[in-house]
Amino acid sequence: MGDISLKSRDCIGLADFSAEEIRYILNTAKDMKNKLHQDVKKFDILRGKSIVTLFYEPSTRTRTSFELAGKYLGADVVNITSSSSSIVKGESLRDTLYTISAMNVDAIVMRHKAEGAAAYAAKVVDPVIINAGDGAHAHPSQGLLNLFTIEEHKGKLAGLKVAIIGDILHSRVARSDIAAMTKMGIELHLAGPKTLMPRFLEEQGIFVHDRIEDAIKDADVIEVLRIQLERMKGGLFPTTREYARIFGLNADRLKLAKDDVLVLHPGPMNKGWEISNEVAYSLNSAIQEEVENGVAVRMALYTLLLTGGENK
Ligand code: CP
């Protein structure tokens, strides 16, 4: 990894990162997870750095873990949400970015409903931009924490069969998974309603199934996606009861996968719709571990993007 440097890079989507760069981030996240388990979680790696999280959409996991990750590493972190800032007075995205940038911050972690918002921010202001989700486009830190959690359990990535189930069309998580998992040699199988399945996936070497049963058969990992009713336009979605019957992951269906199948979900879960209570809290589930790993991965991202990792 000696010749790789991610210093001062923006993190807009995992399509912009090579397999070697993703490997570097995952390896660094391992070091960070060890730090998370120390009694005193306070380090000097980001001492003197300032970070603003700017969220135009709700979040529990991503916003909190980016905040904690920065604080554990010694940075000053300030949170801005659209409802408690001058955004409610009509301040534009560009002016908001200019205003934050004028305070000499080192990084802006940004979530926005519009695809391309983070890329736009990277063009108009100097701080490192980390995309915490832009519409249905990308959620790179979620893609990374999924890889990290899978590798922690399976000891490898290449050659695994991973099934992703649900609303692929509206899922920035699925897009980040696809970008990174295919690079890391994972065999991807997708299933969901035809109305919620983008086209041309097969051309990228991805297997697309009409039935969940075919996607999860002998899978090493199943990732269930959240049904994003807030992003759906009329007519794309059956009833939630119908969805649960045809695509819901329940204990009976889980038996089709490998015995040690790992179940992931980015959260928040619609339990009883896309995933049953029993599966969500089963021994196969790593859904809570994903949350912990999210902090480690975000610590790694900050370290590599803001310092180059020289001081880790
Ligand atoms: N996984 C995820 O993005 O969750 P939040 O919306 O709670 O951040």
mmCIF file of C-alpha atoms and ligand atoms in Angstrom, residues 58-62 111 139 142 266-267, ligand 1:
data_model
loop_
_atom_site.group_PDB
_atom_site.id
_atom_site.type_symbol
_atom_site.label_atom_id
_atom_site.label_comp_id
_atom_site.label_asym_id
_atom_site.label_seq_id
_atom_site.Cartn_x
_atom_site.Cartn_y
_atom_site.Cartn_z
ATOM 1 C CA PRO A 58 -32.720 12.473 7.990
ATOM 2 C CA SER A 59 -30.117 10.089 9.366
ATOM 3 C CA THR A 60 -29.342 8.268 12.578
ATOM 4 C CA ARG A 61 -26.461 5.932 11.794
ATOM 5 C CA THR A 62 -24.473 7.840 9.205
ATOM 6 C CA ARG A 111 -26.243 14.103 2.581
ATOM 7 C CA HIS A 139 -23.583 6.035 -0.263
ATOM 8 C CA GLN A 142 -22.175 2.295 3.615
ATOM 9 C CA PRO A 266 -28.305 -0.816 6.040
ATOM 10 C CA GLY A 267 -31.163 0.302 8.296
HETATM 11 N N1 CP B 1 -27.663 3.292 6.630
HETATM 12 C C1 CP B 1 -28.030 4.582 6.730
HETATM 13 O O1 CP B 1 -27.686 5.420 5.891
HETATM 14 O O2 CP B 1 -28.774 4.867 7.840
HETATM 15 P P1 CP B 1 -29.194 6.344 8.305
HETATM 16 O O3 CP B 1 -30.178 6.861 7.295
HETATM 17 O O4 CP B 1 -29.774 6.172 9.683
HETATM 18 O O5 CP B 1 -27.946 7.185 8.294
#
